[in-house]
PDB file of C-alpha atoms in Angstrom:
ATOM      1  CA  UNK A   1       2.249 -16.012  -9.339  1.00 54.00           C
ATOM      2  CA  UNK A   2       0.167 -13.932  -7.087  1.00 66.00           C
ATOM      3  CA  UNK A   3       0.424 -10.027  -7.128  1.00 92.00           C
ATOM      4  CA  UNK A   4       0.195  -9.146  -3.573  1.00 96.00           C
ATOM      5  CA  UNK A   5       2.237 -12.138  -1.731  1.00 96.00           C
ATOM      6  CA  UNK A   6       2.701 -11.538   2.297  1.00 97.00           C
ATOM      7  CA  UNK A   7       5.259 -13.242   4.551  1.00 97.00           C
ATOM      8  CA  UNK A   8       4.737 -15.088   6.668  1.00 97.00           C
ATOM      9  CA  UNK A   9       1.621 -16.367   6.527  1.00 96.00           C
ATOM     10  CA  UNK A  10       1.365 -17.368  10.281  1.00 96.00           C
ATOM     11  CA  UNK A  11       3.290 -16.500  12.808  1.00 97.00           C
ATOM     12  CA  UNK A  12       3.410 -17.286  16.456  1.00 97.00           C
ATOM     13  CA  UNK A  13       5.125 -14.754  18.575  1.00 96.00           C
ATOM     14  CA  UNK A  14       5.610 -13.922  22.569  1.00 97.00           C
ATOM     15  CA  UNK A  15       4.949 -10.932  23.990  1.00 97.00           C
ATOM     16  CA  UNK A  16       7.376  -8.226  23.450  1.00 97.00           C
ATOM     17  CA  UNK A  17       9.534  -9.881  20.613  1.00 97.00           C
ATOM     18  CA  UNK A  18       9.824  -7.426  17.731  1.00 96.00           C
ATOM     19  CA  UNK A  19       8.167  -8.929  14.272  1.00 96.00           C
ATOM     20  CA  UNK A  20       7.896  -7.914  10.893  1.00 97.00           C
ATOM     21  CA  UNK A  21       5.538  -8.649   8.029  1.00 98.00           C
ATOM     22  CA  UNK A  22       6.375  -7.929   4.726  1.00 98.00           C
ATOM     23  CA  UNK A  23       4.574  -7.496   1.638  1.00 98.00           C
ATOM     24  CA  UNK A  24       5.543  -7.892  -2.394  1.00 97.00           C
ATOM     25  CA  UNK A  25       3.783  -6.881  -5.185  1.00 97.00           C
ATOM     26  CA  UNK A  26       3.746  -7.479  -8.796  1.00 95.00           C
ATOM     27  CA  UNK A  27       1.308  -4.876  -9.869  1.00 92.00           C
ATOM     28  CA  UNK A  28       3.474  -1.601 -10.103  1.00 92.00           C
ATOM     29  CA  UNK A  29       0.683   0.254  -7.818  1.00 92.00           C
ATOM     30  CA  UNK A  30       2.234   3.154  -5.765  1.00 91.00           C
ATOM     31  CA  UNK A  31      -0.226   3.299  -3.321  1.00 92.00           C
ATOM     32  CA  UNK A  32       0.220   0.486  -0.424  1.00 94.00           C
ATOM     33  CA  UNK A  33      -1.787  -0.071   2.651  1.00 95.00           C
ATOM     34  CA  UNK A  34      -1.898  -2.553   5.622  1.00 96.00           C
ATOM     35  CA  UNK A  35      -4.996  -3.316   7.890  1.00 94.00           C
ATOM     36  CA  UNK A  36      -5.776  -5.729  10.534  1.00 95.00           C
ATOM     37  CA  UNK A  37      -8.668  -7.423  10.854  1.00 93.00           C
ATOM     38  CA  UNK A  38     -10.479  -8.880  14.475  1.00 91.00           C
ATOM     39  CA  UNK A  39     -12.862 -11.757  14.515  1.00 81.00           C
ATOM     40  CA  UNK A  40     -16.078 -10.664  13.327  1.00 75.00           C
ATOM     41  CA  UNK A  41     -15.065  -7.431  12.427  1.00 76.00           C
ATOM     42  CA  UNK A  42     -14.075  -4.833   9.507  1.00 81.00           C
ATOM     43  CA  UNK A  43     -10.718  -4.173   8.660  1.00 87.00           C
ATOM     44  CA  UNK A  44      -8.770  -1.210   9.986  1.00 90.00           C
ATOM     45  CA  UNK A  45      -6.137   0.705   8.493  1.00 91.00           C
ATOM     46  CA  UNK A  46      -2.833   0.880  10.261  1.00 95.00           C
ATOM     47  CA  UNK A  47      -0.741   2.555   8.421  1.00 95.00           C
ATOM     48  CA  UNK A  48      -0.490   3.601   4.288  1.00 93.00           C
ATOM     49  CA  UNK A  49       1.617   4.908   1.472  1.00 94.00           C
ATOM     50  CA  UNK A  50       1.563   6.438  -1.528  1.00 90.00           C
ATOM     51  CA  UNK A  51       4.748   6.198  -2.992  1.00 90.00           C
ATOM     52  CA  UNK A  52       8.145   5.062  -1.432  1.00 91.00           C
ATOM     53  CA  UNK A  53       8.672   8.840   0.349  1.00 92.00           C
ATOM     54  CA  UNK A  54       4.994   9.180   1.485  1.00 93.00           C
ATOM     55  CA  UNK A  55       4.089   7.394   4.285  1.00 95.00           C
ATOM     56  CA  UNK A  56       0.728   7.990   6.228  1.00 93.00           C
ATOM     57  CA  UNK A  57      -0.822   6.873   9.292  1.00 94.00           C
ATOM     58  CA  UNK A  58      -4.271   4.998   9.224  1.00 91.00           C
ATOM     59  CA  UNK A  59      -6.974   4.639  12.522  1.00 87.00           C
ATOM     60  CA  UNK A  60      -4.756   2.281  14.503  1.00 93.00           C
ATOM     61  CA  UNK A  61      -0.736   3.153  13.785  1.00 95.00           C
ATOM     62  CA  UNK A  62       0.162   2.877  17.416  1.00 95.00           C
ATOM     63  CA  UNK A  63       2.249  -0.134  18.049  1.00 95.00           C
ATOM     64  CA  UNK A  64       3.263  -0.159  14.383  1.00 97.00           C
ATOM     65  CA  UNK A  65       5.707   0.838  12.287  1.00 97.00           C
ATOM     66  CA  UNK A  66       6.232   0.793   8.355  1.00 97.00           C
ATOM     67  CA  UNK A  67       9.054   0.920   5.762  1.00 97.00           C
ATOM     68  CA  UNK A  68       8.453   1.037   2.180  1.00 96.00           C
ATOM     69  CA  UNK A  69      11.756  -0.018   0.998  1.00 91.00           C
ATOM     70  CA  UNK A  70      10.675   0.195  -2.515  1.00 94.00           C
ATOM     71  CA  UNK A  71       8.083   0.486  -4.599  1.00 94.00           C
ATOM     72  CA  UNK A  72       7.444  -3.235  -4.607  1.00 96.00           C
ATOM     73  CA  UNK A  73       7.684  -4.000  -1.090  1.00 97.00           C
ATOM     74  CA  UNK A  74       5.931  -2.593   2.172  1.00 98.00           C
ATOM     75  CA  UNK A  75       6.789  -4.086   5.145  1.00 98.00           C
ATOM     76  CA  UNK A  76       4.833  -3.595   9.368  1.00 98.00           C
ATOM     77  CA  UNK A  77       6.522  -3.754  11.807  1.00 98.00           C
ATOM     78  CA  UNK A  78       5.607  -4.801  15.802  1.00 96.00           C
ATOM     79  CA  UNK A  79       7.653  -2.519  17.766  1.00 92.00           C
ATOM     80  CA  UNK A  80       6.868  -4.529  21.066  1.00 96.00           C
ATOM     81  CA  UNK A  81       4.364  -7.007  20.305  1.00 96.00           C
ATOM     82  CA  UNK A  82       1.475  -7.805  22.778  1.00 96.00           C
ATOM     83  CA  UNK A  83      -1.342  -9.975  23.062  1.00 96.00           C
ATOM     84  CA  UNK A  84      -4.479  -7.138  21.972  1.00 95.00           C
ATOM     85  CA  UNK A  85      -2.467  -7.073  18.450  1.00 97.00           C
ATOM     86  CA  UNK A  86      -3.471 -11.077  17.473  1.00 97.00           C
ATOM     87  CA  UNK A  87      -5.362 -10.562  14.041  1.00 96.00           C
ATOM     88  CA  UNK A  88      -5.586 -11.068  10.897  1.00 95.00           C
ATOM     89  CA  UNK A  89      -3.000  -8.565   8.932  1.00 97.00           C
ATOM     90  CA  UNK A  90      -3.204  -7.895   4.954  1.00 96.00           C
ATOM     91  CA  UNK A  91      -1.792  -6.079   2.604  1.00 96.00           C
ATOM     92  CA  UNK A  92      -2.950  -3.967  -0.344  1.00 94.00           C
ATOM     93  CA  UNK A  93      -2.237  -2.195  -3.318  1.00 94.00           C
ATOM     94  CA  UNK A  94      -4.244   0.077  -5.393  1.00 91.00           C
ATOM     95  CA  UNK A  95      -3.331   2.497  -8.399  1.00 86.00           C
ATOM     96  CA  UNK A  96      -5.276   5.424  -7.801  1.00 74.00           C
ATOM     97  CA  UNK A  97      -7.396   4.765  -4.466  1.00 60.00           C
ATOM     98  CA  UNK A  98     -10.137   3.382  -5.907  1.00 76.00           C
ATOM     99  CA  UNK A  99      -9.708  -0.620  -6.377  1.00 87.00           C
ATOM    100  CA  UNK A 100      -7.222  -2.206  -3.750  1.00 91.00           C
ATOM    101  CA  UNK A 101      -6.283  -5.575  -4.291  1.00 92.00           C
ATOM    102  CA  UNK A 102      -5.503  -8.017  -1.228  1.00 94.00           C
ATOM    103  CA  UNK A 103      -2.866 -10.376  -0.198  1.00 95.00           C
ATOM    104  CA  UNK A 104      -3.793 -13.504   1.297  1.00 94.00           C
ATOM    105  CA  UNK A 105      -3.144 -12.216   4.995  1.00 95.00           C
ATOM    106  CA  UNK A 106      -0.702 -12.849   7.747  1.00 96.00           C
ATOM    107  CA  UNK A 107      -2.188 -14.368  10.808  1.00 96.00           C
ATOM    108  CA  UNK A 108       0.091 -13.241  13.969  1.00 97.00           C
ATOM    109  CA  UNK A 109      -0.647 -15.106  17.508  1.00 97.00           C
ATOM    110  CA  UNK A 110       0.958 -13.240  20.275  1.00 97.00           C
ATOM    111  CA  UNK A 111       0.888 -14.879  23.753  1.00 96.00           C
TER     112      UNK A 111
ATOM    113  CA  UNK B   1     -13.148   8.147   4.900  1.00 58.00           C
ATOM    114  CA  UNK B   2     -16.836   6.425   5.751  1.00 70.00           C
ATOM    115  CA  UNK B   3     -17.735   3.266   6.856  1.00 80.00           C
ATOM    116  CA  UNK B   4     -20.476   0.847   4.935  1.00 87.00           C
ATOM    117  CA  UNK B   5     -22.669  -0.652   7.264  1.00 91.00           C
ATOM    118  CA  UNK B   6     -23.669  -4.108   5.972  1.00 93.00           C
ATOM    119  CA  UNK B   7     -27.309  -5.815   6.823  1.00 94.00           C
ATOM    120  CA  UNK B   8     -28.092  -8.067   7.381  1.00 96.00           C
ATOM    121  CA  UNK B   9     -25.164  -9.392   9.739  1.00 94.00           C
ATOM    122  CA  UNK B  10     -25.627 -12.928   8.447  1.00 96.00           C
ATOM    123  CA  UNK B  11     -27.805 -14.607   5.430  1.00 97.00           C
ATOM    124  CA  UNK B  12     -28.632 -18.242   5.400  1.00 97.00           C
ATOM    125  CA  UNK B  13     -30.025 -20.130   1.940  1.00 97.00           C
ATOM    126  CA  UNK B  14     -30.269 -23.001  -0.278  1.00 97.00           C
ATOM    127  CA  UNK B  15     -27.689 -23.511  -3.345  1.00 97.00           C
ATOM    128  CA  UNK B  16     -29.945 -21.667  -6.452  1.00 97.00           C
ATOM    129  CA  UNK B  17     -31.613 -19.131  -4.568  1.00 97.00           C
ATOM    130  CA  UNK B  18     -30.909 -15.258  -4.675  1.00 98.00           C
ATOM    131  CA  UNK B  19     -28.953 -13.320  -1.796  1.00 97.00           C
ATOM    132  CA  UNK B  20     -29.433  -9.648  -1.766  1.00 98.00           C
ATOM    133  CA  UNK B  21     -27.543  -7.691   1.231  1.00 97.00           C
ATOM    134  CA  UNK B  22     -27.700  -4.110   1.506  1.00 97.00           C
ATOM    135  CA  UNK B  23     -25.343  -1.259   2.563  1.00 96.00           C
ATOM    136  CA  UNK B  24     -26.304   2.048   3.683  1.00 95.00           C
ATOM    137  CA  UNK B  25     -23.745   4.840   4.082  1.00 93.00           C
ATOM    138  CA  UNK B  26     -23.988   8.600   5.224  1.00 91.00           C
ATOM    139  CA  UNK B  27     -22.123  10.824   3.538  1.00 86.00           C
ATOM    140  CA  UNK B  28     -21.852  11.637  -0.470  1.00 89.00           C
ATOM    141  CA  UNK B  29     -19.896   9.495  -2.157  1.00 89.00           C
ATOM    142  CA  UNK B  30     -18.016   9.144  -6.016  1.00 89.00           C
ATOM    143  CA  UNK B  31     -18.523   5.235  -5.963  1.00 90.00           C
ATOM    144  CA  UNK B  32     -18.912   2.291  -3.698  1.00 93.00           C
ATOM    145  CA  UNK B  33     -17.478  -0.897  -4.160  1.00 93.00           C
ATOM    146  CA  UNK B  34     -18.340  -4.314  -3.082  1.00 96.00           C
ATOM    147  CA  UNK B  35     -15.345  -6.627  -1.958  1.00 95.00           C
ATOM    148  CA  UNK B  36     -15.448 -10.675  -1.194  1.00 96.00           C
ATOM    149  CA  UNK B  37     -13.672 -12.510   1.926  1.00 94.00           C
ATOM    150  CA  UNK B  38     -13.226 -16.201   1.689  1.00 92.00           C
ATOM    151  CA  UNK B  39     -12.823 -17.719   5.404  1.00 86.00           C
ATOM    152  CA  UNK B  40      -9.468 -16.311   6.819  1.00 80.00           C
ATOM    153  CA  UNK B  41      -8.214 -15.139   3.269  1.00 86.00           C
ATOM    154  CA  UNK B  42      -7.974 -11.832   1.622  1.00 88.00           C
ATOM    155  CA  UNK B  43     -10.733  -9.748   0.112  1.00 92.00           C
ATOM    156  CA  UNK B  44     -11.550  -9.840  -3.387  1.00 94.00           C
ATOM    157  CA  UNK B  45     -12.922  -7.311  -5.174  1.00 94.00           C
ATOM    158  CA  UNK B  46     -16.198  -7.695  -7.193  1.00 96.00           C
ATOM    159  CA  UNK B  47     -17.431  -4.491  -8.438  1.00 95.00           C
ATOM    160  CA  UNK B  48     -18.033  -0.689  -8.676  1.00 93.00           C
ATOM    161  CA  UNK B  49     -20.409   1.500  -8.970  1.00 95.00           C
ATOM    162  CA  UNK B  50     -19.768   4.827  -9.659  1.00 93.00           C
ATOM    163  CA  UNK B  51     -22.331   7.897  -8.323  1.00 93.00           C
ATOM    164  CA  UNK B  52     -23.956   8.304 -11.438  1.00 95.00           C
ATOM    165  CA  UNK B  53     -24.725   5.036 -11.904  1.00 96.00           C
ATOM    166  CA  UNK B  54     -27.782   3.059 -10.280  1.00 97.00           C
ATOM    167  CA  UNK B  55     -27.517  -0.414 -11.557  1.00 98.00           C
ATOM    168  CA  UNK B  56     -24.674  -2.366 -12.635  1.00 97.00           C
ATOM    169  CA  UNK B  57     -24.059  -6.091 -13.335  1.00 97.00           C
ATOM    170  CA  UNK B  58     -21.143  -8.414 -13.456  1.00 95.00           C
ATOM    171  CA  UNK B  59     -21.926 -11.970 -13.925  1.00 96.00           C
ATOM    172  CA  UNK B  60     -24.662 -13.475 -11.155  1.00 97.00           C
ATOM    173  CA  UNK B  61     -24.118 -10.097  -9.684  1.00 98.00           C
ATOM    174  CA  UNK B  62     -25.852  -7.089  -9.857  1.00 98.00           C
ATOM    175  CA  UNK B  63     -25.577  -3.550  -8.217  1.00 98.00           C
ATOM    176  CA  UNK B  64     -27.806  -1.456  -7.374  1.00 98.00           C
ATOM    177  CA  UNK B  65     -27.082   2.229  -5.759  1.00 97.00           C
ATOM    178  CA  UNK B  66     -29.546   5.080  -4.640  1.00 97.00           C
ATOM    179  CA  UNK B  67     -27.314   7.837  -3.949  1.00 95.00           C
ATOM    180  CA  UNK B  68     -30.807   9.672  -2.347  1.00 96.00           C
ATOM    181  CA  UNK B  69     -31.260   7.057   0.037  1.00 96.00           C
ATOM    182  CA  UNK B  70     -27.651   6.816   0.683  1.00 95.00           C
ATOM    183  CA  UNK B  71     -27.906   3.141  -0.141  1.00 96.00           C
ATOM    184  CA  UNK B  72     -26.696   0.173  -1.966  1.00 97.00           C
ATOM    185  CA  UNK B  73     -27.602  -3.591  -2.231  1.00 98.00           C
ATOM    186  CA  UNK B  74     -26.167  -6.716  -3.557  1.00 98.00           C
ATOM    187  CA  UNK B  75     -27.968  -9.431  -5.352  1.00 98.00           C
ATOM    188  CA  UNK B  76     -26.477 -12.812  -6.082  1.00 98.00           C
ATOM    189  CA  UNK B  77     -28.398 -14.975  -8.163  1.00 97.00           C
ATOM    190  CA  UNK B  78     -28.632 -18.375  -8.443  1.00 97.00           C
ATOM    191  CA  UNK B  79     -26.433 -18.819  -5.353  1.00 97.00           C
ATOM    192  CA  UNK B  80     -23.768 -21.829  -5.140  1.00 97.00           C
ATOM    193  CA  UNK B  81     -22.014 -22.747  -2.393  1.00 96.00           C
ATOM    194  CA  UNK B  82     -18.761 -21.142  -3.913  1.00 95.00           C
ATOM    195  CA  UNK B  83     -20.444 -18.232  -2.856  1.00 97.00           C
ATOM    196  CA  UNK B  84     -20.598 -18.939   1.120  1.00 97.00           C
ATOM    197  CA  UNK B  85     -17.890 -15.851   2.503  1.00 97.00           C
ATOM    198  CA  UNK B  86     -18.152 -12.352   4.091  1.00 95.00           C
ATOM    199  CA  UNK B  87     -18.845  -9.501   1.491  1.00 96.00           C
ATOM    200  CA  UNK B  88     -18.141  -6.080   2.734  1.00 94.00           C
ATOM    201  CA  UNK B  89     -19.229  -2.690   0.897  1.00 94.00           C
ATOM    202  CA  UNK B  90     -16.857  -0.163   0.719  1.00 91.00           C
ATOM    203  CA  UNK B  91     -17.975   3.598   0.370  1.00 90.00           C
ATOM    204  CA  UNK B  92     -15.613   5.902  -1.639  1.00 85.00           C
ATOM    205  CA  UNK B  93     -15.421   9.456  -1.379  1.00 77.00           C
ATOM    206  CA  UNK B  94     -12.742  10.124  -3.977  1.00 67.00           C
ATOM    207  CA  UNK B  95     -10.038   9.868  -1.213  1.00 64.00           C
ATOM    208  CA  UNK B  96      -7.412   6.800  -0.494  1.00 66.00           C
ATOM    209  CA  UNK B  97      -8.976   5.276   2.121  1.00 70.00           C
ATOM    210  CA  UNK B  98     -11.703   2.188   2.159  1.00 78.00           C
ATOM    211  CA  UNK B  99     -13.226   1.888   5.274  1.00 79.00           C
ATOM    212  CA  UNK B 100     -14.417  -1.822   5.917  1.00 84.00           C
ATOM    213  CA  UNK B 101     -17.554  -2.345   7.931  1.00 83.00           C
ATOM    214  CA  UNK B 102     -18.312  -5.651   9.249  1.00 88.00           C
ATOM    215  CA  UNK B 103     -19.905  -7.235   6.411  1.00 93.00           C
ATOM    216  CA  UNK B 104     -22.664  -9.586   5.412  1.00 95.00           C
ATOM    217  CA  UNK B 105     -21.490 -13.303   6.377  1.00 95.00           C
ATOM    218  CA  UNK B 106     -23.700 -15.484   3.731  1.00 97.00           C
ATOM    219  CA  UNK B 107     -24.140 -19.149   4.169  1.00 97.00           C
ATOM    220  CA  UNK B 108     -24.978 -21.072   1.109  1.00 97.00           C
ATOM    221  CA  UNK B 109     -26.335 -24.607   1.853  1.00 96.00           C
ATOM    222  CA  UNK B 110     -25.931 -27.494  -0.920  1.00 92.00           C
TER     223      UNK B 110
END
């Protein structure tokens, strides 16, 4: 089984609608992250956590919304979604900041 | 947090030859790390190299880092085309974050 597993894995959405992504993980990291990612770009960090009462935002948290429900689980949420937020989304975990380790992404199509 | 800048954008070669792609960075740093993005999946890590360090290998890869010239390259040797993806560097300054540049897209041709 995978360590980091993200659902759903594609989503198509309409403007507006509210949508969560959610992320597992196997690993027992503390530290949790979510990024998007553009075509032909970097990632960016919306939003992070270091353990189930920390939660931090990244370069691009407006729009978004987390809840780290438990240790294990991190989910992003799309208040209002619009078209601009299309991307790529993953998760990741890391134990100390150094190494993060990726899901396998979430791509979200918002028309 | 600071951004890796990746060169070049994109590589082109032939299965069995070496890739090398460089990062350069601008700030001190504790390690960088190099990551691997398969087409529309999630990055995979593939090594790091601490400050005090200058050369490190893992396999067909090796590591290089010149913490005076605030840079960092990437050779793959032997290339196959298992190896055609994005690889993004990812400067580390002891705190949480990784910023992402845009990475190196490598094409390797059979």
């Amino acid at each position: 089984d995978a360590d980091v597993t993200q659902t759903p894995r594609n989503r198509i959405t309409k403007t507006g609608k509210r949508i969560m992504l959610e992320c597992s993980q196997t690993k027992g990291h503390d530290r949790m992250y979510w990024y998007r990612q553009d075509p032909g770009l970097g990632l960016r960090l919306i939003y992070y956590s270091f353990d189930v009462k920390d939660i931090n935002k990244g370069e691009i948290s407006d729009g978004y919304s987390v809840s780290r429900q438990a240790q294990a689980k991190f989910s992003l949420s799309l208040e209002s979604a619009i078209p601009n937020q299309t991307a790529l989304y993953f998760c990741a975990t890391s134990e100390r900041g150094d190494t993060q380790y990726f899901g396998p992404g979430t791509r979200l199509t918002v028309l | 947090s600071q951004q890796g800048e990746e060169d070049p954008q994109a590589l082109s070669i032939q299965e069995g030859e070496n890739a090398t792609m460089n990062c350069s960075y601008k700030t001190s740093i504790n390690n960088l790390q190099w990551y691997r993005q398969n087409s529309g999946r999630g990055l995979v890590h593939l090594i790091l190299i601490r400050s005090n360090e200058r050369e490190k290998h893992s396999g067909r890869l090796r590591v290089t880092l010149d913490t005076s010239k605030k840079s960092s390259s990437l050779l793959i040797t032997a290339s196959r085309a298992a190896d055609t993806a994005s690889y993004f560097c990812a400067p580390g300054a002891g705190s949480y974050q990784l910023t992402f540049g845009k990475g190196t897209k490598l094409s390797v041709i059979p």
